[in-house]
Protein backbone atom coordinates (compact mmCIF):
# COMPACT_ATOMS: atom_id res chain seq x y z
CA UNK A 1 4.98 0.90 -17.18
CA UNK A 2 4.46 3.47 -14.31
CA UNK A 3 6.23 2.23 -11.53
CA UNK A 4 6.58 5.76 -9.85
CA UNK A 5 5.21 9.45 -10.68
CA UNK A 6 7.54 11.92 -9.61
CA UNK A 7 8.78 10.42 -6.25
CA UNK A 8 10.40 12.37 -4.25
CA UNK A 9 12.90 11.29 -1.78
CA UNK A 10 14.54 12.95 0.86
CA UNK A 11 18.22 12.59 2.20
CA UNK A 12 19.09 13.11 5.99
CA UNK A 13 22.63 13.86 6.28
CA UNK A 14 21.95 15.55 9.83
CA UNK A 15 24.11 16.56 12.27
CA UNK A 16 21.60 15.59 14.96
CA UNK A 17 22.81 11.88 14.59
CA UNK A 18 26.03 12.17 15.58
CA UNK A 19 25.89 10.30 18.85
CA UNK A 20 26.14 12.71 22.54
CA UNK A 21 27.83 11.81 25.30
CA UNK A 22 27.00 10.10 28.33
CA UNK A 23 22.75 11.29 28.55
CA UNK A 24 21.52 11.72 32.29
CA UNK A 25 19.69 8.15 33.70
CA UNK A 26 15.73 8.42 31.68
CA UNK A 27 16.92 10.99 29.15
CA UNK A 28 16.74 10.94 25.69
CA UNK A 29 19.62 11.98 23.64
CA UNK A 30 16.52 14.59 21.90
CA UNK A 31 14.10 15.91 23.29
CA UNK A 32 11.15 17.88 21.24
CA UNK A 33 8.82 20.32 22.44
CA UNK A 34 5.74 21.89 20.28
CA UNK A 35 3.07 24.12 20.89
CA UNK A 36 -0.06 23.52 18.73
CA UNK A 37 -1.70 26.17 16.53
CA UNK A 38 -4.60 28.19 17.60
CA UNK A 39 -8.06 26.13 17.81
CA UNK A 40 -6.38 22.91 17.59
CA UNK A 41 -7.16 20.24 20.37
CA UNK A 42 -4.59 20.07 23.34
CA UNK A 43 -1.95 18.13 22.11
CA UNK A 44 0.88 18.37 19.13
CA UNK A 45 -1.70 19.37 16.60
CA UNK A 46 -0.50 18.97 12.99
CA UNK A 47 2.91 20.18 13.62
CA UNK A 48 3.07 16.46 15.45
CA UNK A 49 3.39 15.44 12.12
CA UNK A 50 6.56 16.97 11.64
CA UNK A 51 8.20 15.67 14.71
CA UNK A 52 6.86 12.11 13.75
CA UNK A 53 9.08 12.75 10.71
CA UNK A 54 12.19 13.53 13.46
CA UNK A 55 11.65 10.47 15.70
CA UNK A 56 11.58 8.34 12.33
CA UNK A 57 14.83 9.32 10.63
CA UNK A 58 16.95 9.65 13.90
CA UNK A 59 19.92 7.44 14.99
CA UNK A 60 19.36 8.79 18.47
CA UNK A 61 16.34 8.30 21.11
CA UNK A 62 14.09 11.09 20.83
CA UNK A 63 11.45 12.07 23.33
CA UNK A 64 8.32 14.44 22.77
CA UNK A 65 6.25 16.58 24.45
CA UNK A 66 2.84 19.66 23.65
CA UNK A 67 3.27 22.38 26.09
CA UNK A 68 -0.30 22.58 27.98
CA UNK A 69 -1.78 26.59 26.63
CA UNK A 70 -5.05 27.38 25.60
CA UNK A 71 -4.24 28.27 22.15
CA UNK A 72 -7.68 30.38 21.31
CA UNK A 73 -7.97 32.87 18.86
CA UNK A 74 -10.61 34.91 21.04
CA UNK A 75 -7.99 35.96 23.41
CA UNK A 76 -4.99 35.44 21.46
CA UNK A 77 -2.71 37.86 23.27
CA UNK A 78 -3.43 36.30 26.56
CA UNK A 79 -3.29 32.72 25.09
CA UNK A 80 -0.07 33.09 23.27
CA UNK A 81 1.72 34.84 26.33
CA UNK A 82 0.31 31.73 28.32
CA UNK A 83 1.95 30.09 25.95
CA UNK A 84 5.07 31.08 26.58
CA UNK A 85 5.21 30.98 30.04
CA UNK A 86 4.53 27.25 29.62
CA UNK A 87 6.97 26.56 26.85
CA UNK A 88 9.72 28.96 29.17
CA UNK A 89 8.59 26.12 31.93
CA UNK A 90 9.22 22.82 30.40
CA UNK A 91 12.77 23.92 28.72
CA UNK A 92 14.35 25.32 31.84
CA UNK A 93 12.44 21.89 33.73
CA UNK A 94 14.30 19.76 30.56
CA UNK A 95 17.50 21.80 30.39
CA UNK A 96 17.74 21.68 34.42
CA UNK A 97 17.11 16.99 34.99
CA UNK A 98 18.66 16.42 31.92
CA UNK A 99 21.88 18.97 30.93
CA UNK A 100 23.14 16.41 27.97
CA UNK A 101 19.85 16.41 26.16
CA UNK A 102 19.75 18.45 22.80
CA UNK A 103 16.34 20.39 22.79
CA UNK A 104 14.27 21.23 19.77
CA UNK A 105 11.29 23.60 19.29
CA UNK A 106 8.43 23.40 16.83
CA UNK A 107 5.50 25.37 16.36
CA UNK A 108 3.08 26.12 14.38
CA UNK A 109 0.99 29.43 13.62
CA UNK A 110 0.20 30.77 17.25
CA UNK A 111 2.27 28.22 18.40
CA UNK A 112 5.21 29.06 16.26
CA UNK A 113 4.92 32.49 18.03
CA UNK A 114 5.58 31.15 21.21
CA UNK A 115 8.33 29.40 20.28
CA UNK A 116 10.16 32.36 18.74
CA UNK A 117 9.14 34.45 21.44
CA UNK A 118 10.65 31.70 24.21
CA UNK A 119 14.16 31.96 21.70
CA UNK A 120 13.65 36.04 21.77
CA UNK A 121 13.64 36.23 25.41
CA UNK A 122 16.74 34.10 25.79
CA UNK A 123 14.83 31.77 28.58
CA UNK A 124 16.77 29.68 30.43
CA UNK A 125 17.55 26.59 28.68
CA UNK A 126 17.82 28.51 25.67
CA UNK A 127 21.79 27.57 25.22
CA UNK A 128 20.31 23.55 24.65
CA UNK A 129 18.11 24.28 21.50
CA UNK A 130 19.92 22.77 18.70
CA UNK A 131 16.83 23.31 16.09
CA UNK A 132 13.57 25.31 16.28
CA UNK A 133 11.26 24.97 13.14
CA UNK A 134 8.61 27.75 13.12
CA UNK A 135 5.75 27.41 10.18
CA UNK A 136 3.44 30.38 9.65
CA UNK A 137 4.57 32.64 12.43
CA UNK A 138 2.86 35.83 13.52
CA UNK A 139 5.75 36.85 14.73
CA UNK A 140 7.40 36.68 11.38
CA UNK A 141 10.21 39.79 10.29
CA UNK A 142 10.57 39.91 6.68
CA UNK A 143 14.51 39.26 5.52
CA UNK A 144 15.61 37.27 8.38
CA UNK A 145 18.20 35.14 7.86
CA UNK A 146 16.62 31.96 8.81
CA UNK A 147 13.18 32.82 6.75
CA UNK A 148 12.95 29.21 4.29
CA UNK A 149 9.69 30.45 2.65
CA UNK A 150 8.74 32.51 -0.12
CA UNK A 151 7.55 35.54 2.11
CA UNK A 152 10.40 38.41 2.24
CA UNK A 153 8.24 41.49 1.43
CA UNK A 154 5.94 41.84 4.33
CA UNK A 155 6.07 41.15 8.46
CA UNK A 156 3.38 38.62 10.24
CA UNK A 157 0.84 40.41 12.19
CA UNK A 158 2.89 40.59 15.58
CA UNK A 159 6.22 41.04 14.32
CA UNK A 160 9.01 41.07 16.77
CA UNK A 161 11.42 43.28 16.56
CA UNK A 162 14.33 43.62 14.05
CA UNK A 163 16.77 41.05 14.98
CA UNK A 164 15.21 39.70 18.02
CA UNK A 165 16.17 35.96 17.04
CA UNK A 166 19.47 36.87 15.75
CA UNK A 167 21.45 34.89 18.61
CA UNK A 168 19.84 31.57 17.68
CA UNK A 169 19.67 32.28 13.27
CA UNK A 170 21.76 29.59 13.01
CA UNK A 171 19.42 26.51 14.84
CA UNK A 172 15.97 28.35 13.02
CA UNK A 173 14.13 27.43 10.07
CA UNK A 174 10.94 29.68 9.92
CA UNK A 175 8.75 28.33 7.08
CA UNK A 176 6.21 31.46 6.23
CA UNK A 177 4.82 31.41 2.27
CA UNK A 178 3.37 34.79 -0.20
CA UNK A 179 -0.03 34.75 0.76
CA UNK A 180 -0.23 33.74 4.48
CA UNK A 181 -3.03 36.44 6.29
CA UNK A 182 -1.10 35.65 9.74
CA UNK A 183 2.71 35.54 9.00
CA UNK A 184 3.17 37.69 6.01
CA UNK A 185 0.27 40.00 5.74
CA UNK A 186 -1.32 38.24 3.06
CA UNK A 187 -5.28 36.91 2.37
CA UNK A 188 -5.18 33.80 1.76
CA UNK A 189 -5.94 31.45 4.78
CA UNK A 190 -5.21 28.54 2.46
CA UNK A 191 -1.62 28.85 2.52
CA UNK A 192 -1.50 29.62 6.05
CA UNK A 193 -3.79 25.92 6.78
CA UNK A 194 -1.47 24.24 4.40
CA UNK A 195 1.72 25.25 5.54
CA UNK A 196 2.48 21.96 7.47
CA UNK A 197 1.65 19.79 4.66
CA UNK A 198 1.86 21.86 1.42
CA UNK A 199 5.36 20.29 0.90
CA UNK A 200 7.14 17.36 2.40
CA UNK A 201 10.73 18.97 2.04
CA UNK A 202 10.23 21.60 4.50
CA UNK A 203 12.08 18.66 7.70
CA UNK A 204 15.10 19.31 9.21
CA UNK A 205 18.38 19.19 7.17
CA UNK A 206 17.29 18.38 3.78
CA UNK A 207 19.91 17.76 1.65
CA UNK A 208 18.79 16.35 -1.72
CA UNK A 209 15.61 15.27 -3.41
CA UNK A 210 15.29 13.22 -6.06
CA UNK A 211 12.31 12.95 -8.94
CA UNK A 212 12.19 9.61 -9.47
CA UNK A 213 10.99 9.85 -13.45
CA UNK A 214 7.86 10.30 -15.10
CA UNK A 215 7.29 14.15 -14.51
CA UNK A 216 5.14 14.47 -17.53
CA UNK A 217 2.83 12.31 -19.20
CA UNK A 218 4.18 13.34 -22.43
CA UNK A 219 1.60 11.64 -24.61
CA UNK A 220 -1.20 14.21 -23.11
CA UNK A 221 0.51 17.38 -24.07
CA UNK A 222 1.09 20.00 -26.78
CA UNK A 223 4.81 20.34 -28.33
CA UNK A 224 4.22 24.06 -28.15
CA UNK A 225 4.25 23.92 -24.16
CA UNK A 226 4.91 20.79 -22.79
CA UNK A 227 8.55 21.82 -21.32
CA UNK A 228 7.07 24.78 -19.42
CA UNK A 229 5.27 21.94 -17.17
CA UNK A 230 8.45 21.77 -15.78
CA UNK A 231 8.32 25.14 -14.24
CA UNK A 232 5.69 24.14 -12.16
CA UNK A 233 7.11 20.64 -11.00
CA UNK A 234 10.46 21.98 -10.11
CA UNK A 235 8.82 25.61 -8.53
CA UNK A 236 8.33 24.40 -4.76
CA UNK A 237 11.74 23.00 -4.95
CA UNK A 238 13.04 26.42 -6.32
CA UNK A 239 10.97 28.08 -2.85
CA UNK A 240 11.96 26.46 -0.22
CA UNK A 241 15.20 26.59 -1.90
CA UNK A 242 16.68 22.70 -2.00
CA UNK A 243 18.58 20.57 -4.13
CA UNK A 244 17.79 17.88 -6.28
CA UNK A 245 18.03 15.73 -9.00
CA UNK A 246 15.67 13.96 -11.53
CA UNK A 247 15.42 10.70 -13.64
CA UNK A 248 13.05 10.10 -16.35
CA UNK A 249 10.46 8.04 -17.72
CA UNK A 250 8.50 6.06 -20.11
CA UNK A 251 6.04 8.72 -20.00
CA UNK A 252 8.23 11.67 -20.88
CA UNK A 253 9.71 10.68 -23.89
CA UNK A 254 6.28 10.75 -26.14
CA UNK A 255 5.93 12.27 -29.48
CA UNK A 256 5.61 16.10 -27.89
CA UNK A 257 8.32 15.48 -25.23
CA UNK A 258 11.85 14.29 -24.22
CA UNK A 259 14.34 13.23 -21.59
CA UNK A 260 16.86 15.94 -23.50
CA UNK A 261 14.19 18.56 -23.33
CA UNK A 262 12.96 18.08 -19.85
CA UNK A 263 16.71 17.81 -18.59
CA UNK A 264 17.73 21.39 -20.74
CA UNK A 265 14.21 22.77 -19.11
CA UNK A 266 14.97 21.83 -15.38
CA UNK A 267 18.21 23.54 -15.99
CA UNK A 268 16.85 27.28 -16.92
CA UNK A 269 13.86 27.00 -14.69
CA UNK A 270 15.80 25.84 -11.62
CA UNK A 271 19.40 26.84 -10.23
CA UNK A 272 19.10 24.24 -8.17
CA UNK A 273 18.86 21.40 -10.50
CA UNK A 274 21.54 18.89 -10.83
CA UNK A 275 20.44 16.88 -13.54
CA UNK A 276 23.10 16.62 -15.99
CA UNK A 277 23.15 14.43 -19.65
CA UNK A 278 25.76 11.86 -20.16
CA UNK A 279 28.58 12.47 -22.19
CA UNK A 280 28.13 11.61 -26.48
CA UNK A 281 27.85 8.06 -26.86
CA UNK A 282 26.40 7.23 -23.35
CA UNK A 283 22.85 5.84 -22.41
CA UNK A 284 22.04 4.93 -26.42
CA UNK A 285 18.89 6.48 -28.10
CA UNK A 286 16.36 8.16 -25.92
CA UNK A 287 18.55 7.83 -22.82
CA UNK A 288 20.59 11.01 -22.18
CA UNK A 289 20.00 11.43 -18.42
CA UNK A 290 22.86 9.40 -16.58
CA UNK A 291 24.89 10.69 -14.49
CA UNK A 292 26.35 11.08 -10.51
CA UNK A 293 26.31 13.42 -8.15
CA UNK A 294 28.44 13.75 -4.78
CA UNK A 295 26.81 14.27 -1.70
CA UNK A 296 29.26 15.74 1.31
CA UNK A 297 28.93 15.59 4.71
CA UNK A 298 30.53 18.79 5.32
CA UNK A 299 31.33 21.75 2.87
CA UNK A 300 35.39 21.42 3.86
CA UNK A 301 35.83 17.90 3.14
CA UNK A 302 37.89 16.80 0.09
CA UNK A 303 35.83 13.61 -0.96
CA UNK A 304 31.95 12.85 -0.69
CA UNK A 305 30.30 10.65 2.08
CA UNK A 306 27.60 9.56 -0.62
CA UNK A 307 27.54 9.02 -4.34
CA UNK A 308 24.07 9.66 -6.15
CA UNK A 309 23.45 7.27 -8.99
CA UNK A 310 21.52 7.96 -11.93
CA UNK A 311 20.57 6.29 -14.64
CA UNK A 312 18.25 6.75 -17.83
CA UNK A 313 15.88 3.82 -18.27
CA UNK A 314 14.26 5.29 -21.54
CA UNK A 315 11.20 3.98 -22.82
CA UNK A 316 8.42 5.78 -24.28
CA UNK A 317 8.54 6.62 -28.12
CA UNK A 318 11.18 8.66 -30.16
CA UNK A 319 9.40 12.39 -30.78
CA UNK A 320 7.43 13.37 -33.86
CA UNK A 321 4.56 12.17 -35.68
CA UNK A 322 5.87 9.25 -36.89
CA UNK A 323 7.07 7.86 -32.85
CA UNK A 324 8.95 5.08 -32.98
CA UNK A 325 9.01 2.58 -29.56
CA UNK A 326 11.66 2.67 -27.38
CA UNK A 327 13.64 -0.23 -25.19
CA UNK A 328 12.55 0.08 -22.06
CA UNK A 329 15.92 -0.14 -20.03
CA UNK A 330 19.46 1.06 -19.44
CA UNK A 331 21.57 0.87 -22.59
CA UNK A 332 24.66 -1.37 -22.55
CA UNK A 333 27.08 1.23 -22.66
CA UNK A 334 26.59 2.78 -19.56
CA UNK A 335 27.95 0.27 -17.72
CA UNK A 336 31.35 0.85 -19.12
CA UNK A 337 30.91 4.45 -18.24
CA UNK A 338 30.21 3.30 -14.57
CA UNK A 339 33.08 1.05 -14.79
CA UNK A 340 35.24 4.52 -16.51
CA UNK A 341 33.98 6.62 -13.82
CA UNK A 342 34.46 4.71 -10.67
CA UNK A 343 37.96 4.54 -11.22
CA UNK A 344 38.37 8.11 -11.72
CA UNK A 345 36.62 8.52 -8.50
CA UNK A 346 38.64 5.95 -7.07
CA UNK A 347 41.93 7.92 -7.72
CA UNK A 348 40.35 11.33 -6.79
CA UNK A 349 38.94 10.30 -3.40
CA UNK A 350 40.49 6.92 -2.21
CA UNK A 351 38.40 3.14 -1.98
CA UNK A 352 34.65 3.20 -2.70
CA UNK A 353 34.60 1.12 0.32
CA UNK A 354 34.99 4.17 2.48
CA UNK A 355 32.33 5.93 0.32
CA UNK A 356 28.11 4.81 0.49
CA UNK A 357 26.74 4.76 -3.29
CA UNK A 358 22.92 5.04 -4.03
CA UNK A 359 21.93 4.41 -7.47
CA UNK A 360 18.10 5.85 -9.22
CA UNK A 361 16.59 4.61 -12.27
CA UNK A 362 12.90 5.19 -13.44
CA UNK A 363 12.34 1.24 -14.78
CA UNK A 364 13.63 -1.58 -12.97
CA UNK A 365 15.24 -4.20 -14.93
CA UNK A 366 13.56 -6.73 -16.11
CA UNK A 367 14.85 -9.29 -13.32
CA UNK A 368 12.37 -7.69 -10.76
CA UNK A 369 9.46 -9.11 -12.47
CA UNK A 370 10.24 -12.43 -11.53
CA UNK A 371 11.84 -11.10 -8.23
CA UNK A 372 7.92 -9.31 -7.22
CA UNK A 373 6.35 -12.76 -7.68
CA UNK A 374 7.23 -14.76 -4.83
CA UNK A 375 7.75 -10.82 -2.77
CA UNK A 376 6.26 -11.23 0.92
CA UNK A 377 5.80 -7.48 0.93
CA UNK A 378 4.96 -7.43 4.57
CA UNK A 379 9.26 -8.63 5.26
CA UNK A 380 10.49 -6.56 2.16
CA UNK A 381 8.02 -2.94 1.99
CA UNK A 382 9.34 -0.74 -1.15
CA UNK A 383 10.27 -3.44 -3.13
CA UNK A 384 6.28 -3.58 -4.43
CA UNK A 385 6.42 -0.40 -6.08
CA UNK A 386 3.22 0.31 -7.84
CA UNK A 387 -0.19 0.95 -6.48
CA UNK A 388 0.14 0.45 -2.86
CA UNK A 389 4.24 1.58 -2.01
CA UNK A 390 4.29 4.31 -4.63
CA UNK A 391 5.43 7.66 -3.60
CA UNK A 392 4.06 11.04 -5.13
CA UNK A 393 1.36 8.80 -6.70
CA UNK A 394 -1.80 9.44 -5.53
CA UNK A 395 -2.49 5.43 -5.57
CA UNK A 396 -2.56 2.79 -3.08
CA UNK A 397 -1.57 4.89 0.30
CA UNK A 398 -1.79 8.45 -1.44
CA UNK A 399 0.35 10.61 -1.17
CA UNK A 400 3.51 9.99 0.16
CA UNK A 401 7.06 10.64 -0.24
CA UNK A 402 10.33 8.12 0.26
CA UNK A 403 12.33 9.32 2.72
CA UNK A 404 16.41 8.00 3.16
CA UNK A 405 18.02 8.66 6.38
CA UNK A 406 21.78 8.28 6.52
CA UNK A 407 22.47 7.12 10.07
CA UNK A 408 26.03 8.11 9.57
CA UNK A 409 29.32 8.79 6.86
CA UNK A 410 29.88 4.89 7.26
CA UNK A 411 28.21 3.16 4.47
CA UNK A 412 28.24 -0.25 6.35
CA UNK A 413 25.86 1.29 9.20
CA UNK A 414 23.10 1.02 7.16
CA UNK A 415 20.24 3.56 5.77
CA UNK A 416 16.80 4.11 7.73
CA UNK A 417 13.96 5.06 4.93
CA UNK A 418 10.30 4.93 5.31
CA UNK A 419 7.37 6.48 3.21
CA UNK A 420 5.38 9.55 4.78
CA UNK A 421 2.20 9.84 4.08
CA UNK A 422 0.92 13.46 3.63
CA UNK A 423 -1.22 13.37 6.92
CA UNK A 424 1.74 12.11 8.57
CA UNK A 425 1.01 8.17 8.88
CA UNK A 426 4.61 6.63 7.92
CA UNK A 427 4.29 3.28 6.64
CA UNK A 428 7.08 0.52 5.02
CA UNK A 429 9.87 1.67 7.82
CA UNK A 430 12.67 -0.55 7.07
CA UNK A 431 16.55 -0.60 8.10
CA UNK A 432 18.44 -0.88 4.59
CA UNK A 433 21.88 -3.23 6.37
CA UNK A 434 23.12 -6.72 6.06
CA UNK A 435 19.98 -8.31 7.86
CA UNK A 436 17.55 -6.93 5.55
């Protein structure tokens, strides 16, 4: 049973919806503007795909808007100073009618240029950007502060200078890989063309990402190496540097592979990791990986706005060359150990009911089999899992990712998640409350 391969969801604990005051008459509460890449047609470009991603998961309205350049390559010192004269334009234009409106830049390649360039000249309206996402930028300095890629040794090919952006570090995230030819002196002009959609956690204020089991199809590899697959599942979680957790499959306990050896694996290969085992005598044979992580709003706070469940559905077959089959779902006892837990938790940080809880598992129980075959899956997206709402599958939609949107600390307000397609379509939006 392969209900998902590696899916990876993203949590959006952002600051941006916290609700603003009082928005001049026709204004949105955010407003985004991009400028497109070089040779891309007038418009958002690919970077659009981004800011889809932003208008999705907000609590807020958001409005959008491409600055008008000619983005060419042929005259790309002109262009990109065109560029910024236009993007100088509409902030001062958006900062000036409406002065309660947060503004946020994106750009990408020559367009993420211009947008650092608009931030280094401190243009009017500058004091409003709340956010600026730059990906492969020519502009790039090597070592900045706000640099979320894997490029530190070398500068773009226009680099500003040292500590141009340093007034707004804190609202950046410049995305710029090893490799790039334009941002980090590199050769290849594949990482450069992918660095919009090479991975989905490069969004605004990621703050976990789960792997929803099945990271390796244990039954196809050697003993002698099959942990060291691991290294390159967890590695573009390890560069762009963000947290996460895993559950685990059917398919990775096999006769060369385990939940216990996977979970020790993720461990050494990523500092970033937290998947934990249960304590001795929880999740029965084959079924070490349950655990709980807290999520906080803010670093300062003494108790956790969110509660990440996890729980080890086993399945697969004991290792060795004489595999024996195991039950495919959560043992008995950890439901004591829930029971155990939440009251410690209770004690530590006050009522659950002031606390939202989400729980993972790999294999649902049993009960959704009856449950998928009277599913309308038009009123109730997600719920049909396999081969058309699958994340990180490759099946049905492609490839796609799961993405959980926290509209705020209170659990009652309900949870915004959708599936993002790698091209940027977002299908099976839903509002997770009491009317769904």
């Amino acid at each position: 049973m392969k209900t998902l391969l590696a899916t990876l969801v993203i949590f959006v604990l952002s600051v941006s919806a916290t609700p603003i005051a009082g928005p001049a008459t026709g204004c949105s509460a955010v407003h985004v503007i991009t400028a497109r890449a070089s040779t891309e047609a007038p418009g958002e470009g690919i970077i659009g795909t981004v800011v889809s991603d932003v208008v999705a998961g907000s609590g807020q309205t958001v409005s959008r808007e491409a600055i008008a350049y000619p983005a060419t390559l042929t005259d790309y010192l002109e262009s990109e100073s065109s560029g910024v004269i236009a993007m100088k334009s509409r902030l001062a234009a958006t900062a000036s009618s409406c002065p309660d409106t947060k503004i946020v830049l994106m750009g990408y390649s020559q367009g993420a240029q211009v947008s650092g360039d608009v931030l280094a000249s401190n243009a009017s309206g500058s004091n409003k950007v709340v956010a600026a996402i730059l990906m492969g930028d020519p502009g790039h300095i090597r070592g900045e502060s706000f640099q979320k890629g894997t490029a530190n040794q070398l500068n773009g090919l226009f680099p500003r200078a040292p500590g141009a952006l340093n007034t707004f570090a804190s609202v950046i995230n410049s995305f710029c890989d090893i490799g790039d030819p334009f941002c980090a002196g590199g050769s290849d002009l594949a990482v450069h063309l992918g660095s919009v959609l090479v991975s989905s956690n490069t969004r605004v204020d990621v703050r976990h990402s789960v792997l929803n089991g099945d990271l390796i199809t244990g039954e196809n590899t050697f003993r002698e190496n099959s942990t060291t697959l691991i290294d390159q599942i967890v590695g573009p979680l390890n560069e762009a540097k963000v947290p996460f957790s895993s559950t685990h499959g059917n398919h990775d306990n096999q006769a060369n592979i385990t939940h216990a050896e996977e979970i020790l694996r993720e461990q050494q290969a990523a500092p970033l990791s937290y998947t934990r085992m249960a304590p001795r005598g929880v999740g029965g044979i084959g079924g070490p990986g349950n655990y709980w992580v807290p999520i906080y709003l803010n670093s300062f706070d003494s108790s956790p706005a969110l509660v990440l469940w996890f729980f080890d559905s086993r399945g697969g077959f004991s290792p060795g060359p004489n595999s024996t089959r195991f039950p495919d779902w959560v043992d008995g006892s950890v439901a004591d150990w829930i029971k155990t837990e939440t009251r410690g938790m209770n004690i530590a940080w006050g009522s659950a009911e002031k606390r939202g809880a989400l729980a993972f598992v790999h294999i649902p129980p049993h009960i959704v089999t009856d449950l998928q075959k009277n599913l309308d899956s038009e009123a109730n997206p997600g719920l049909n899992a396999w081969n058309r709402y699958g994340g990180y599958t490759g099946d049905g939609w492609g490839y796609g990712v799961r993405n959980l949107h926290f509209v705020s600390p209170n659990p009652t307000d309900g949870v915004k998640t959708w599936i993002r397609l790698e091209a940027g379509e977002t299908r099976a939006q839903v509002t997770l409350n009491k009317k769904y």
